[in-house]
XYZ file of C-alpha atoms in Angstrom:
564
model
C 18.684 53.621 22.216
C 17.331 52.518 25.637
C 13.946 51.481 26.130
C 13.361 54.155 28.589
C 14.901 56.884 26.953
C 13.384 55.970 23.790
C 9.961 56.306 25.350
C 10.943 59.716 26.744
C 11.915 60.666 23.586
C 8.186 60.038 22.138
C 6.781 61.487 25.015
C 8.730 64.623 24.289
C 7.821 64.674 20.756
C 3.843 64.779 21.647
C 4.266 67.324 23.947
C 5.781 69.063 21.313
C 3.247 68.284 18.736
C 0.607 69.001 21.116
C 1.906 72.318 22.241
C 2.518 73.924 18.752
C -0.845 72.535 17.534
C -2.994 74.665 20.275
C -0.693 77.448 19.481
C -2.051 77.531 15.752
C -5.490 76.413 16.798
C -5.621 79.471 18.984
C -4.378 81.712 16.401
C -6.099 80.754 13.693
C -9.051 77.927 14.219
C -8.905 74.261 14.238
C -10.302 73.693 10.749
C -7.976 75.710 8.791
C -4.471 74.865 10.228
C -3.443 71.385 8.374
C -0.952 69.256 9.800
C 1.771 69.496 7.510
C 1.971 73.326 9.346
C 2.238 71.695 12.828
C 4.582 69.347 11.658
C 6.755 72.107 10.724
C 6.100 74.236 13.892
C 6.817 71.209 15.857
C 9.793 70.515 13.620
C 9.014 67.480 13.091
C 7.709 65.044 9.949
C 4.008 65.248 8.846
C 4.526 61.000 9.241
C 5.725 61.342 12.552
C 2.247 63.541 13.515
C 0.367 61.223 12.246
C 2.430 58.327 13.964
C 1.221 60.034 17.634
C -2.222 60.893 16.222
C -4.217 59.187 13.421
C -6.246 62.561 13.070
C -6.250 66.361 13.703
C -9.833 65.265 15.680
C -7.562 63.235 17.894
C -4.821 65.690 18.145
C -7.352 68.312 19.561
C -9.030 65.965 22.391
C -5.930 64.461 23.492
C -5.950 63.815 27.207
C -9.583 64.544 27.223
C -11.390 62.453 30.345
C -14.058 59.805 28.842
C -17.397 59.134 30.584
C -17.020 55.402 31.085
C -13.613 55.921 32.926
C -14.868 58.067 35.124
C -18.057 55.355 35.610
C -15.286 52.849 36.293
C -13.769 54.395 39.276
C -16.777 55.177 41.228
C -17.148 53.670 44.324
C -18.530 50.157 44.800
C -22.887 50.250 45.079
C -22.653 54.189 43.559
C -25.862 54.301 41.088
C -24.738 55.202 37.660
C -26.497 58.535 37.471
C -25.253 59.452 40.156
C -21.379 59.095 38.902
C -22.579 61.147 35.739
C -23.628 63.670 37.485
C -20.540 63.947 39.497
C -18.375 63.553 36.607
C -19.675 65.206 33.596
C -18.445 68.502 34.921
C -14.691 67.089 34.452
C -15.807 66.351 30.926
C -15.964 70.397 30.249
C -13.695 71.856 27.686
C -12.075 75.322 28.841
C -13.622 78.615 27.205
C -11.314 78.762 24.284
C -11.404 75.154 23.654
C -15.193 75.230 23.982
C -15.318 77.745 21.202
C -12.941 76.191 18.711
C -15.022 73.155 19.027
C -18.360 74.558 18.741
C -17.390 76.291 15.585
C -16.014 72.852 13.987
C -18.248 70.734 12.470
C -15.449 67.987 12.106
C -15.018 68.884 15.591
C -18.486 67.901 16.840
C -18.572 64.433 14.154
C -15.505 63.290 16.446
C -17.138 64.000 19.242
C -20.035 61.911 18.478
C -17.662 59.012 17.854
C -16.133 59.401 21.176
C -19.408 59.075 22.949
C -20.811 56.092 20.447
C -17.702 54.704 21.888
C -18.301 53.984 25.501
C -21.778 52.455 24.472
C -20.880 48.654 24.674
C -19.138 49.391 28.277
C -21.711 51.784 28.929
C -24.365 49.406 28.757
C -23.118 46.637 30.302
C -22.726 48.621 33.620
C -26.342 49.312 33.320
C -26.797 45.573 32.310
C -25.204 44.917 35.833
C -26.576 47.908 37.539
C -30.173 46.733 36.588
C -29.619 43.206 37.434
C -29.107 44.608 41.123
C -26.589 44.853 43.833
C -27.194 41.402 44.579
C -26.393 39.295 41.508
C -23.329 37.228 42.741
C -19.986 37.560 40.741
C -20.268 34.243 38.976
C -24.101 35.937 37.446
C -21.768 39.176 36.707
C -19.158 37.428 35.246
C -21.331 35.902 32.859
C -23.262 39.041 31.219
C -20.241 40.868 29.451
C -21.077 43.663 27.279
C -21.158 41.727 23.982
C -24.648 39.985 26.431
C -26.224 43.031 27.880
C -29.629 42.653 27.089
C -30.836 44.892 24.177
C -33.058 46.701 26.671
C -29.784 47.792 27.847
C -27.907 48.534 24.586
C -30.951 51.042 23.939
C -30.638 52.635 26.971
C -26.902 53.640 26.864
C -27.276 54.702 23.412
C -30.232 56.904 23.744
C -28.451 58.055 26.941
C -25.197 58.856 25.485
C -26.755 60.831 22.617
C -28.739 62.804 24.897
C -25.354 63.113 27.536
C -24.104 64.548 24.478
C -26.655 67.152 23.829
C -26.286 68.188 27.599
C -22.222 68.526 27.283
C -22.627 70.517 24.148
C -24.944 72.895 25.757
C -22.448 73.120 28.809
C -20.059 73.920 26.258
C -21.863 76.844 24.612
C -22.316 77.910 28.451
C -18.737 77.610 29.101
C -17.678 79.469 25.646
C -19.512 82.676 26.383
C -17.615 82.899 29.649
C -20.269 82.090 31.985
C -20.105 78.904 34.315
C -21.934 75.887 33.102
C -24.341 74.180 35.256
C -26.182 70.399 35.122
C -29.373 70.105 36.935
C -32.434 69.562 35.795
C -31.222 69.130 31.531
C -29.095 66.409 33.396
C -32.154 64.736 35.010
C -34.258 64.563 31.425
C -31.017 63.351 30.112
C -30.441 60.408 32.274
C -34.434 59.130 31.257
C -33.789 56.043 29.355
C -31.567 54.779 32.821
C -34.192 56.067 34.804
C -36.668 53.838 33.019
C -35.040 51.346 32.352
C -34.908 50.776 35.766
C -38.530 51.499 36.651
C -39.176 48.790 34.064
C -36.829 46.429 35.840
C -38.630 47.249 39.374
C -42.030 47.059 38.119
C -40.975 43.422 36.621
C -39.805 42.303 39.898
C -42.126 44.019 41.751
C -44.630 42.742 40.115
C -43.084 38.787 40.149
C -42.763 39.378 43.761
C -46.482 39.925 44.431
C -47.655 37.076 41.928
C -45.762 35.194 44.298
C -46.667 35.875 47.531
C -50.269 35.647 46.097
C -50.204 32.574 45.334
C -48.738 31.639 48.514
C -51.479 33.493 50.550
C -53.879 31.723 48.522
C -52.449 28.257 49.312
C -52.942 29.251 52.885
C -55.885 30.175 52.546
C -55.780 33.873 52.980
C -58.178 36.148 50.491
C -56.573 37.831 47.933
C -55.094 41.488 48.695
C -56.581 43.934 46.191
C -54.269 45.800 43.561
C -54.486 49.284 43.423
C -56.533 50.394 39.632
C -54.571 52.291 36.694
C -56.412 55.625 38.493
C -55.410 55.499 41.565
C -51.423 54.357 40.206
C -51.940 57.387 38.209
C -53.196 60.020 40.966
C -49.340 61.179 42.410
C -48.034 61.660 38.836
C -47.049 64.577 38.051
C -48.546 66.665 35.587
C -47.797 69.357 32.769
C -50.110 71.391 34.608
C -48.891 70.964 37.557
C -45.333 71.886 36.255
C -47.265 74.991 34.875
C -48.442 76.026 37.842
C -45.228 76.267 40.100
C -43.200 77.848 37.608
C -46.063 80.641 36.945
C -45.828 79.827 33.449
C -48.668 78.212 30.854
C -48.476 74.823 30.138
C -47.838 75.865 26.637
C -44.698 77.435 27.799
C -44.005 74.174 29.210
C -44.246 72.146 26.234
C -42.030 75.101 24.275
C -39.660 74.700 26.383
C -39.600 70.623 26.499
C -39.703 70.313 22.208
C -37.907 73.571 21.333
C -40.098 74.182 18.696
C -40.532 77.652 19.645
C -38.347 80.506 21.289
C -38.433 80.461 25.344
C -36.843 83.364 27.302
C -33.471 81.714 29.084
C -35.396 83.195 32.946
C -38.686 81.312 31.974
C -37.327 77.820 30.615
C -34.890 78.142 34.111
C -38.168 78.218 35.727
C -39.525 75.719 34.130
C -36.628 73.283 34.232
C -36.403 73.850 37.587
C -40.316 72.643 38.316
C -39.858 69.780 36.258
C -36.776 68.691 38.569
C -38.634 69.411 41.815
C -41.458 67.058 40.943
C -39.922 65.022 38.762
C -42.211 65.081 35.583
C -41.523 63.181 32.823
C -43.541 64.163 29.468
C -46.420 61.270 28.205
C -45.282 60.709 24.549
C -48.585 58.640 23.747
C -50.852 61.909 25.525
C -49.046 64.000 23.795
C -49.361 62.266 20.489
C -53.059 62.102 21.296
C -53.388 65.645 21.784
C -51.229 66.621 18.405
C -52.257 64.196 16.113
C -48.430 62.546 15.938
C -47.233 59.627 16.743
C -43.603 60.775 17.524
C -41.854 58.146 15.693
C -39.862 58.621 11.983
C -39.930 55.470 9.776
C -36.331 54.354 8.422
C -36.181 51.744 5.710
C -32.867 50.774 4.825
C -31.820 48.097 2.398
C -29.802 46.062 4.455
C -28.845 46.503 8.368
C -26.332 43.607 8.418
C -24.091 46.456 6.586
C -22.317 48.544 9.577
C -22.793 51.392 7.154
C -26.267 51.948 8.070
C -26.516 51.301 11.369
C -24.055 53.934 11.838
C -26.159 56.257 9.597
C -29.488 55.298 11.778
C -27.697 56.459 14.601
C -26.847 59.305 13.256
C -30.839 59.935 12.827
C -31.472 58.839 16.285
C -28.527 61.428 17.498
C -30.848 64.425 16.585
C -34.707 63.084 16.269
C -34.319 61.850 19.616
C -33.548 64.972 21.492
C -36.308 65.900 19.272
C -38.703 63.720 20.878
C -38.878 61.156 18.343
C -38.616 57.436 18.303
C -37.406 55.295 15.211
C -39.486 52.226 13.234
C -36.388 50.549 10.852
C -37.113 48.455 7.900
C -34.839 45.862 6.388
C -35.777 46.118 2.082
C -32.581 43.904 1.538
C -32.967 46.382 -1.596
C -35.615 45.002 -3.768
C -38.186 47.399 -5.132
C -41.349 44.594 -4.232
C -39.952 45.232 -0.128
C -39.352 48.581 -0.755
C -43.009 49.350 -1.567
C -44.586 46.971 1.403
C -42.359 49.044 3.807
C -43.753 52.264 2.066
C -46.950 50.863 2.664
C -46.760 49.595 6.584
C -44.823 53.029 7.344
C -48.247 54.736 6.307
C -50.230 52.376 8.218
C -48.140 53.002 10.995
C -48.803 56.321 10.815
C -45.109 57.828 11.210
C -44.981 61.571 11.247
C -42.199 61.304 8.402
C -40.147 58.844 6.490
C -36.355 58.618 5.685
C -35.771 56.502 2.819
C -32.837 54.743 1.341
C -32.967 54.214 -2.602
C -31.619 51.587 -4.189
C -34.821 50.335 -7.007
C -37.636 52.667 -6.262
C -38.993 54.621 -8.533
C -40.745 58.047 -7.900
C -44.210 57.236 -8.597
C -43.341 54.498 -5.526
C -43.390 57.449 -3.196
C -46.961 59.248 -4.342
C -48.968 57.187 -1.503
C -46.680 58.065 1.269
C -46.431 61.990 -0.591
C -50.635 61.691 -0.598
C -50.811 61.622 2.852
C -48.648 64.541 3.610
C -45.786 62.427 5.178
C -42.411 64.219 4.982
C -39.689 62.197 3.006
C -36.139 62.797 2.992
C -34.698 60.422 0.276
C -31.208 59.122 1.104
C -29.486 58.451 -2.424
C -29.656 59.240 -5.848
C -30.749 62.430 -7.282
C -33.643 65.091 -6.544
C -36.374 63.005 -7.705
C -39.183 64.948 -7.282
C -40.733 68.312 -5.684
C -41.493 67.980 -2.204
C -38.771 65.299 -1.731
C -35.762 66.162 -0.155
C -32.560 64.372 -0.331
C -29.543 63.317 1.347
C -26.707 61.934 -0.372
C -22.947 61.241 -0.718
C -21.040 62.845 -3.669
C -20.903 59.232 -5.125
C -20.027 59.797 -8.700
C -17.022 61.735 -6.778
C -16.048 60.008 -4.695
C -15.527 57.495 -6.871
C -13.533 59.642 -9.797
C -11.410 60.289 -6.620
C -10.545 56.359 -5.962
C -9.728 55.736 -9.612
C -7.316 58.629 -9.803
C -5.630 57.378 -6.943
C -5.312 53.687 -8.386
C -4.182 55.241 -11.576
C -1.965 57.179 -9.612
C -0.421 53.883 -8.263
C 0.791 52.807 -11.939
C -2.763 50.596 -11.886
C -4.454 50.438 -15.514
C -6.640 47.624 -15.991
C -9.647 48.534 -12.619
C -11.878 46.840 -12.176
C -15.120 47.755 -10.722
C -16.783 45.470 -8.372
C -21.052 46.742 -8.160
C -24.342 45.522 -7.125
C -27.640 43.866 -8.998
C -28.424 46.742 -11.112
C -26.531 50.426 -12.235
C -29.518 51.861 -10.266
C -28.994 54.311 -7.376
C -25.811 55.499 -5.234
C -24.200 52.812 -7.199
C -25.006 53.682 -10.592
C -23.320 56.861 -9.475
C -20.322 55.298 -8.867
C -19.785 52.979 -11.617
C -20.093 56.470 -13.927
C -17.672 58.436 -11.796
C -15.469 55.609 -12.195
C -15.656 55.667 -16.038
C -15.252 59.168 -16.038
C -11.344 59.002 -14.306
C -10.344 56.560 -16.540
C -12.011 58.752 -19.835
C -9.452 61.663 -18.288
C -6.489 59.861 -18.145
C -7.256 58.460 -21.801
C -8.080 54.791 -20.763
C -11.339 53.672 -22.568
C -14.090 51.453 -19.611
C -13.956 48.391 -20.701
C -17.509 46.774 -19.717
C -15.819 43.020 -18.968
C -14.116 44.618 -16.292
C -17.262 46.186 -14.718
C -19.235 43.141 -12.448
C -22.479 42.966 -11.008
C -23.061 41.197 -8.020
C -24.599 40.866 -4.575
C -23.749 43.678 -2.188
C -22.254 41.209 0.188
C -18.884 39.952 1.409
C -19.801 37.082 -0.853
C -21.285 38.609 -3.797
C -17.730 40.599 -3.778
C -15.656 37.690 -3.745
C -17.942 35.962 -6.131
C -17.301 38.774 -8.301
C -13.318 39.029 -8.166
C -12.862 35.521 -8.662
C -14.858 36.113 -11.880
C -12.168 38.526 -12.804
C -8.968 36.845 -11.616
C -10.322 33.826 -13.515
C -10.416 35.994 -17.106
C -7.845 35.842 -19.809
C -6.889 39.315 -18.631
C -7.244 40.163 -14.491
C -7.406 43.077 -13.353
C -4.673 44.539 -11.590
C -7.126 46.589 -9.381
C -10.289 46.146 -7.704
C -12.538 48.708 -7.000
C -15.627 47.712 -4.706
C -19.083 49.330 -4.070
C -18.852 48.879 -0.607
C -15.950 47.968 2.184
C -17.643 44.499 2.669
C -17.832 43.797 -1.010
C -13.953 44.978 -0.894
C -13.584 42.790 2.237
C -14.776 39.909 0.152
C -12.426 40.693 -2.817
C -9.400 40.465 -0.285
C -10.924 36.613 0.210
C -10.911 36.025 -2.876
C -7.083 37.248 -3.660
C -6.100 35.230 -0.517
C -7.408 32.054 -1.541
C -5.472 32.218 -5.182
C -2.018 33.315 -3.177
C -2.220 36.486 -4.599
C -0.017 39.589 -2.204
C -2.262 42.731 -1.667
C -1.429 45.391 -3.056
C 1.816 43.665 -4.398
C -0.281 41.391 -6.953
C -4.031 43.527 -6.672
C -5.152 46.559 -5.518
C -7.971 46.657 -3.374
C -10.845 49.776 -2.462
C -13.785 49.962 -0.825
C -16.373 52.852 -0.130
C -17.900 53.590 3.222
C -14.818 53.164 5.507
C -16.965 50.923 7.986
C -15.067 49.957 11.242
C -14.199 46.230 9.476
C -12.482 48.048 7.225
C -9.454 49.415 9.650
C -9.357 45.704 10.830
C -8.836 43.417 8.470
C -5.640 42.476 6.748
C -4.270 44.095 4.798
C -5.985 47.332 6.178
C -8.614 48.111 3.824
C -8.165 51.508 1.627
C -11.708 53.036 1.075
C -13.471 56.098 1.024
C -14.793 57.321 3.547
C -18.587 58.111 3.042
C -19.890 59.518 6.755
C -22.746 57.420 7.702
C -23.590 59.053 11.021
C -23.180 62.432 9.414
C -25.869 61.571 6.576
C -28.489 60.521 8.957
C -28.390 63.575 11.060
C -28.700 65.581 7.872
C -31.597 63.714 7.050
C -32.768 63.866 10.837
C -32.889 67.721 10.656
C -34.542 67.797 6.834
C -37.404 66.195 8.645
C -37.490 68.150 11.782
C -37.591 71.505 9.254
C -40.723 69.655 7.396
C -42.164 68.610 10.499
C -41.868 72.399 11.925
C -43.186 73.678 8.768
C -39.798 75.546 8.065
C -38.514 73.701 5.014
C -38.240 74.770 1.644
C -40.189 73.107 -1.457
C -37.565 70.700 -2.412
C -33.610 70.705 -0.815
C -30.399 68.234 -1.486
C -27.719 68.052 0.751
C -24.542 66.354 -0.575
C -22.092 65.003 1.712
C -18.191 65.114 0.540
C -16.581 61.460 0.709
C -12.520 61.769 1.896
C -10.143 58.678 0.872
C -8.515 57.405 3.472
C -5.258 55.505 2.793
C -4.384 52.033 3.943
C -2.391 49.233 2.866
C -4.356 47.340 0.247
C -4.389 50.178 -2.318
């Protein structure tokens, strides 16, 4: 067949598959209509959907407009904000669109991967934008996005989660059939670019006059006088101030700004629209001052090399953000001794609450952080304790799930590649996997279970331990992708095919894991979606709106590649 035709032909075919998907999405809802049912209404192969369109997700916002294209076309010198606010209302979804996606929560995770995204290009516009109009091309050319500052990296992620917020609440506009509109929500949005560039100003502003001091001084002229913190401070605007010209109390003002309490849709218009006329921007350090916070969540994570949780602290910063909140992050590299210092500088820190991830601590660990009537949203392992809540993958599972698939695959001797110590998320595992191979009659065989680092290395270590036995495995599962990422190393560097010769699985389904070579089967354990389940456990304790003790258990998914 021709080239040309044969690209008509596939262009034909998504139409197709595109068509008679929003057909059964309208009829019936995006989350219940599989694809095996638009394959057939598209007569076409369930392999051929998923040839056009890894995912339903992808199926539904085909065609849809991203934010940094539109950024891209806008004309030369254009500020950034400015562009957003031209082009976010392109970025609308049409009423029934709006509502299928608003009532999809796998919907709304795809979403926030489409905005996470743009946040490398997004930031190294403002990088450039920042830098100023005047940097020649030869500067520009040499801050890509893998340079922008991390200043700038901050910015566009804080601003693309809070973008995000603003589209979805466009969205909920748009679904109840009345027309959307951006102003002032847009303006509180667009904060961290706004600052960012304040803080660039103020820098240069501020070089700039240490300058010409010093050359006024070498002539001989006195020094001017620089105006004091007071009088700097005397044209900012004020909460009162907003109060006043919306006819409102500035406790209406502050409902409105947190959303900790019910405001009447004419009243917060009001008030949005006094903030945007004199431009007020809320004090977080007052305003922890006045309410005894101080706005920020403490994170400790074992290990933040892992793209796992990086993804999962964004996840936290997604909702805690728009909440107000900043994040303090602790690296544990998962020994108990860190653990407890962190526990311990979090409460002298004095964060408002605490997400946690477990790997060796023990309950009694947390009674000093409990003591002080911090909130603590455990993430891992079981319900330890009352007060505690916890957020968790179905690990135990997830991982029955993997070892029925190997099994399915004709595998029989797995192995199971693990960290330090059966304690935690991965003590879960190993038992899960045990119990699969106890249903299809196979007995665990302990030689065949490895402890290791929870590294690329420590997984490779801990193949090549296996290969080298009397009797290797003829499948390797891993407690993480970059564990499994090391096993593929170690395969490679005895000549051994994948899957051909071993079987290879990971957990997590980190980006790396899509990537390598063979592509890396895993399960798919939604780090994003974990943190903002843990985000709004601690928002309910921090409203006072949470129950004694809750668990929230996130489903893993196994997602099929090559090396299994």
């Amino acid at each position: 067949m021709p080239p040309a035709r044969r690209e008509r032909k596939k262009a034909e075919t998504r139409h197709a598959i595109v068509r008679e998907a929003w057909r059964l999405f309208a009829e019936r809802g995006f989350d219940v209509v599989r694809v095996a049912e638009i394959a057939e209404a598209a007569d076409v192969s369930a392999k051929t959907v998923f040839n056009h369109f890894a995912t339903k997700e992808q199926l539904f916002f085909h065609g849809f407009p991203l934010l940094v294209e539109a950024l891209r076309e806008r004309p030369a010198g254009e500020p950034i904000a400015h562009a957003i606010h031209r082009a976010m209302p392109s970025l609308l979804l049409d009423t029934d669109r709006a509502r299928l996606y608003l009532g999809s929560r796998a919907l709304r995770t795809h979403a926030l991967e489409l905005f996470a995204g743009q946040e490398a290009e997004l930031a190294d516009m403002i990088a450039t934008e920042t830098r100023g109009s005047a940097s020649s091309p030869a500067t520009k050319a040499r801050h890509s996005a893998s340079s922008a500052s991390p200043a700038a990296r901050l910015a566009a992620a804080a601003l693309l989660a809070r973008l995000r917020t603003v589209w979805e609440s466009a969205l909920e506009t748009a679904a109840a059939g009345a027309a959307p509109r951006f102003g002032a929500e847009l303006d509180l949005a667009l904060e961290p670019l706004t600052s960012l560039g304040a803080r660039r100003g103020a820098a240069a502003g501020a070089s700039a006059a240490r300058h010409k001091g010093a050359e006024r001084q070498r002539e001989g002229a006195p020094e001017q006088p620089q105006p004091d913190s007071e009088t700097r401070a005397a044209g900012r605007p004020s909460i009162s101030r907003v109060a006043a010209l919306a006819g409102v109390s500035a406790t209406t003002v502050s409902h409105t700004l947190n959303g900790r309490r019910p405001v009447a849709e004419r009243t917060r218009s009001r008030v949005l629209a006094a903030i945007e006329e004199l431009g007020y921007r809320p004090n977080v350090l007052a305003r922890g001052l006045r309410t005894s916070r101080s706005q920020t969540v403490g994170l400790v994570i074992p290990d933040l090399t892992n793209p796992f949780y990086p993804a999962l602290a964004r996840g936290v910063q997604d909702v805690l953000g728009a909440a107000g909140y900043d994040q303090i992050i602790s690296n544990t590299d998962g020994e108990r001794t860190m653990e407890r210092a962190a526990l311990e500088q979090m409460i002298a820190r004095q964060v408002d609450a605490l997400a946690f991830a477990v790997f060796n601590t023990h309950p009694e660990d947390l009674l000093p952080v409990l003591d002080t009537g911090i909130p603590v949203v455990r993430l891992g392992g079981r319900l330890p304790q009352p007060g505690v809540d916890v957020v968790r993958s179905d690990d135990e599972g997830a991982a029955a799930i993997a070892t029925r698939y190997l099994l399915e695959r004709g595998r029989r001797r797995i192995a199971f590649v693990c960290g330090p110590a059966q304690e935690g998320p991965a003590a879960e595992r190993v038992a899960g996997h045990l119990a699969a191979l106890a249903a299809a009659g196979l007995s665990g065989n302990p030689r065949l279970v490895i402890h290791t680092q929870f590294s690329r290395t420590g997984g490779a270590e801990g193949t090549a331990r296996l290969l080298d036995s009397p009797e290797p495995p003829d499948a390797v599962l891993c407690a993480n992708d970059i564990m499994a990422i090391g096993a593929l190393d170690a395969a490679a560097a005895r000549g051994l095919r994948v899957p051909e010769d071993l079987a290879v699985m990971g957990f997590d389904d980190i980006e790396a894991a899509g990537l390598v070579s063979p592509g890396l089967t895993t399960m798919a354990n939604p780090a994003r979606e974990i943190g903002m389940a843990c985000a709004r456990l601690l928002l309910n304790r921090l409203s006072g709106t949470a129950e004694p003790s809750a668990e929230v258990v996130v489903p893993a998914r196994l997602v099929r590649r090559t090396s299994a």
